[in-house]
Amino acid sequence: MHEYPQAASSSMGTGKIARFREQLAEQRWDDHRFYHHNLVNQSLHFVSATTFIVAYAIMWKMPALAALLGWGVAMTSRQAGHFFFEPRGYDHVNDCTHEYKEEVKVGYNLARKVVLMGLWLLSPVMLYIRPDLFGAFEPHQGVMQFLEHLGLLWLALGIGGLLFRVVHLFFIRDIETGLVWGTKIVTDPFNDFRLYSKAPAQLVRRLAETRAARIG
C-alpha cells in the first residue's frame, strides 16, 4: 500500500518529462519548418551554432569574450539569415502566410527581434556616453577594457532577453511553454549544428551549379 503513491508519482513524473520533450520537439520542428527554408539562412545558422558552441566552452573563464563572440558573430549571422535571406511571402510548403507565422511564433518573432537587436546596437553607444554605465562599471581605460565592459553588458542583455521572454510566456501561455522555449533557446546551437551541418556544402554546390548553368 505504501508503494502505490510512489509508483504513481514516478509515472506522473515520467509523463511530465515525456510531455516536455514532446513540446520541445514540436517547438524545434515549427521553428525549422516555418523559418529555415533558405539554404543561405541554414548555412548562416551553422556558422552561428558553431560560434555559440565555442562561446559556451569559454563562458566560465572568459565571459566577456564569449558574449562578444555570441553577439558579434553568432547572433549577427543568425539574424542576418532571417532578415535578409528568409522569404516572407506566402509559405506554400506549410500553407500559411508570413503574418500567421509571426503571430503564432512562441519566441522572438521579427518584430520582437528588431527591438532586441536595437538594444544590442544601442549598448556600445550608451557605454561610450556613460563609461560607468550608471555605476555598473569603473570607467574604462582604453579599447580593451571598453570591449570587456561591452561584452559583459551584452551578456546581461542576452540573459535578460531570455529570462524576459520565458517569464512573459508564463503569463501569456503557461509555465511549461516558457520553460520549454527557454530550454530550446539554450540548446539551439547544438541542435542547429546537427541540423544544418551539411548546408554550407549544399550551398556551395548549388552556387557552382548555377554558375555552370549560366556559363553553359
XYZ file of C-alpha atoms in Angstrom:
216
model
C 0.000 0.000 0.000
C 2.822 2.368 0.719
C 4.476 1.734 -2.662
C 1.477 2.738 -4.818
C 1.702 6.544 -4.327
C 5.427 6.382 -5.081
C 4.801 4.431 -8.290
C 2.057 6.856 -9.285
C 4.361 9.801 -8.619
C 7.087 8.193 -10.697
C 4.629 7.572 -13.541
C 3.406 11.144 -13.316
C 6.985 12.405 -13.413
C 7.746 10.273 -16.452
C 4.619 11.648 -18.134
C 5.694 15.218 -17.473
C 9.156 14.551 -18.876
C 7.649 12.937 -21.964
C 5.294 15.900 -22.484
C 8.173 18.335 -22.006
C 10.237 16.518 -24.634
C 7.266 16.405 -26.976
C 6.728 20.152 -26.687
C 10.445 20.767 -27.164
C 10.443 18.670 -30.343
C 7.334 20.500 -31.558
C 8.823 23.963 -30.986
C 12.030 22.919 -32.744
C 10.108 21.480 -35.691
C 7.891 24.584 -36.023
C 10.961 26.814 -35.913
C 12.669 24.761 -38.622
C 9.733 24.380 -40.999
C 8.474 27.965 -40.660
C 11.738 29.936 -40.552
C 14.536 27.947 -42.183
C 13.613 27.379 -45.818
C 16.540 29.244 -47.340
C 19.874 27.462 -47.775
C 21.860 30.636 -47.070
C 19.922 31.066 -43.839
C 20.647 27.459 -42.892
C 24.362 27.954 -43.624
C 24.454 31.106 -41.506
C 22.734 29.196 -38.715
C 25.502 26.600 -38.893
C 28.090 29.393 -38.528
C 26.049 30.799 -35.653
C 25.736 27.417 -33.947
C 29.467 26.724 -34.223
C 30.280 30.132 -32.756
C 27.797 29.730 -29.924
C 29.291 26.353 -29.011
C 32.740 27.971 -28.794
C 31.220 30.758 -26.685
C 29.658 28.178 -24.361
C 33.024 26.461 -23.976
C 34.798 29.631 -22.838
C 31.880 31.220 -20.976
C 33.030 30.467 -17.433
C 36.643 31.572 -17.905
C 36.129 34.434 -20.369
C 32.508 35.608 -20.127
C 33.109 38.950 -21.851
C 34.823 37.334 -24.833
C 32.093 34.688 -25.010
C 29.442 37.405 -25.162
C 31.366 39.333 -27.829
C 31.503 36.170 -29.935
C 27.883 35.350 -29.181
C 26.501 38.729 -30.143
C 29.138 39.942 -32.583
C 29.333 36.789 -34.711
C 26.714 34.204 -33.734
C 23.709 36.486 -33.327
C 24.512 38.740 -36.278
C 24.939 35.805 -38.670
C 21.837 34.129 -37.271
C 19.595 37.160 -37.563
C 21.024 38.218 -40.928
C 19.782 34.888 -42.251
C 16.274 35.642 -41.011
C 16.086 39.294 -42.007
C 17.803 39.253 -45.406
C 17.533 35.750 -46.867
C 14.458 34.008 -45.497
C 11.395 34.502 -47.760
C 8.482 36.454 -46.278
C 5.851 35.718 -48.881
C 3.151 33.094 -48.718
C 4.539 29.813 -47.388
C 3.262 27.237 -49.870
C 5.136 24.424 -48.125
C 3.211 24.918 -44.875
C 0.172 26.604 -46.470
C 0.226 29.721 -44.290
C 1.046 33.410 -44.507
C 4.100 35.123 -43.078
C 1.772 37.135 -40.832
C 0.322 33.932 -39.385
C 3.800 32.569 -38.610
C 4.762 35.816 -36.901
C 1.583 35.753 -34.803
C 1.923 32.173 -33.559
C 5.715 32.153 -33.036
C 6.459 31.208 -29.443
C 9.735 33.088 -29.108
C 11.040 36.286 -30.650
C 9.347 36.980 -33.974
C 10.874 39.520 -36.373
C 9.155 42.487 -34.711
C 10.462 41.497 -31.273
C 13.893 40.794 -32.743
C 14.036 44.355 -34.084
C 13.614 45.623 -30.514
C 16.208 43.193 -29.137
C 18.755 43.950 -31.861
C 18.074 47.663 -31.399
C 19.054 47.369 -27.737
C 22.162 45.458 -28.819
C 23.168 48.260 -31.215
C 22.490 50.944 -28.622
C 24.617 49.208 -25.970
C 28.050 50.397 -27.192
C 26.682 53.916 -27.726
C 25.344 54.002 -24.179
C 28.627 52.649 -22.826
C 30.581 55.273 -24.785
C 28.383 58.101 -23.493
C 28.302 56.777 -19.938
C 31.534 54.764 -19.390
C 30.479 53.921 -15.836
C 27.051 52.761 -17.084
C 25.330 54.495 -14.168
C 27.669 52.949 -11.599
C 27.816 49.401 -13.009
C 31.472 49.727 -14.119
C 34.564 51.662 -13.328
C 35.075 53.937 -16.382
C 37.064 52.027 -18.982
C 40.685 52.827 -19.697
C 41.441 52.035 -23.313
C 39.812 49.975 -26.044
C 40.362 46.550 -24.476
C 38.598 47.477 -21.263
C 35.790 49.083 -23.264
C 35.340 45.773 -25.119
C 35.407 43.847 -21.850
C 32.672 46.044 -20.403
C 30.709 45.818 -23.649
C 30.939 42.034 -23.573
C 29.604 41.924 -20.026
C 26.804 44.313 -20.991
C 25.886 42.118 -23.957
C 25.990 39.057 -21.706
C 23.493 40.723 -19.372
C 21.335 41.669 -22.365
C 21.318 38.079 -23.637
C 20.414 36.591 -20.256
C 17.855 39.334 -19.652
C 16.252 38.841 -23.059
C 15.976 35.108 -22.451
C 14.510 35.429 -18.961
C 12.127 38.206 -20.004
C 10.525 36.096 -22.732
C 10.401 32.983 -20.523
C 8.526 34.879 -17.787
C 6.373 36.600 -20.417
C 5.348 33.180 -21.733
C 4.429 32.144 -18.194
C 1.664 34.764 -18.298
C 0.514 34.690 -21.931
C 0.796 30.889 -22.362
C 1.776 28.737 -19.383
C 4.827 27.881 -17.291
C 5.648 24.739 -19.237
C 5.680 26.569 -22.581
C 8.063 29.154 -21.151
C 10.410 26.543 -19.723
C 10.338 24.528 -22.950
C 11.149 27.612 -25.025
C 13.986 28.585 -22.675
C 15.421 25.080 -22.974
C 15.088 25.241 -26.756
C 16.991 28.531 -26.975
C 19.842 27.347 -24.744
C 20.209 24.082 -26.673
C 19.569 25.535 -30.162
C 23.305 25.755 -31.024
C 23.740 22.005 -30.620
C 20.523 21.198 -32.473
C 21.310 23.655 -35.296
C 24.860 22.333 -35.608
C 23.463 18.855 -36.197
C 20.575 20.004 -38.374
C 22.427 22.402 -40.692
C 25.935 20.923 -40.805
C 25.508 19.961 -44.472
C 24.008 23.294 -45.541
C 27.290 25.121 -46.388
C 28.431 22.322 -48.719
C 24.983 22.173 -50.314
C 25.060 25.933 -50.812
C 28.477 25.791 -52.489
C 27.282 23.029 -54.806
C 24.140 24.953 -55.712
C 26.107 28.115 -56.458
C 28.545 26.127 -58.586
C 25.670 24.513 -60.491
C 24.007 27.882 -61.035
C 27.243 29.395 -62.304
C 27.875 26.435 -64.613
C 24.348 26.710 -65.997
C 24.821 30.408 -66.748
C 28.155 29.829 -68.461
C 26.756 26.873 -70.409
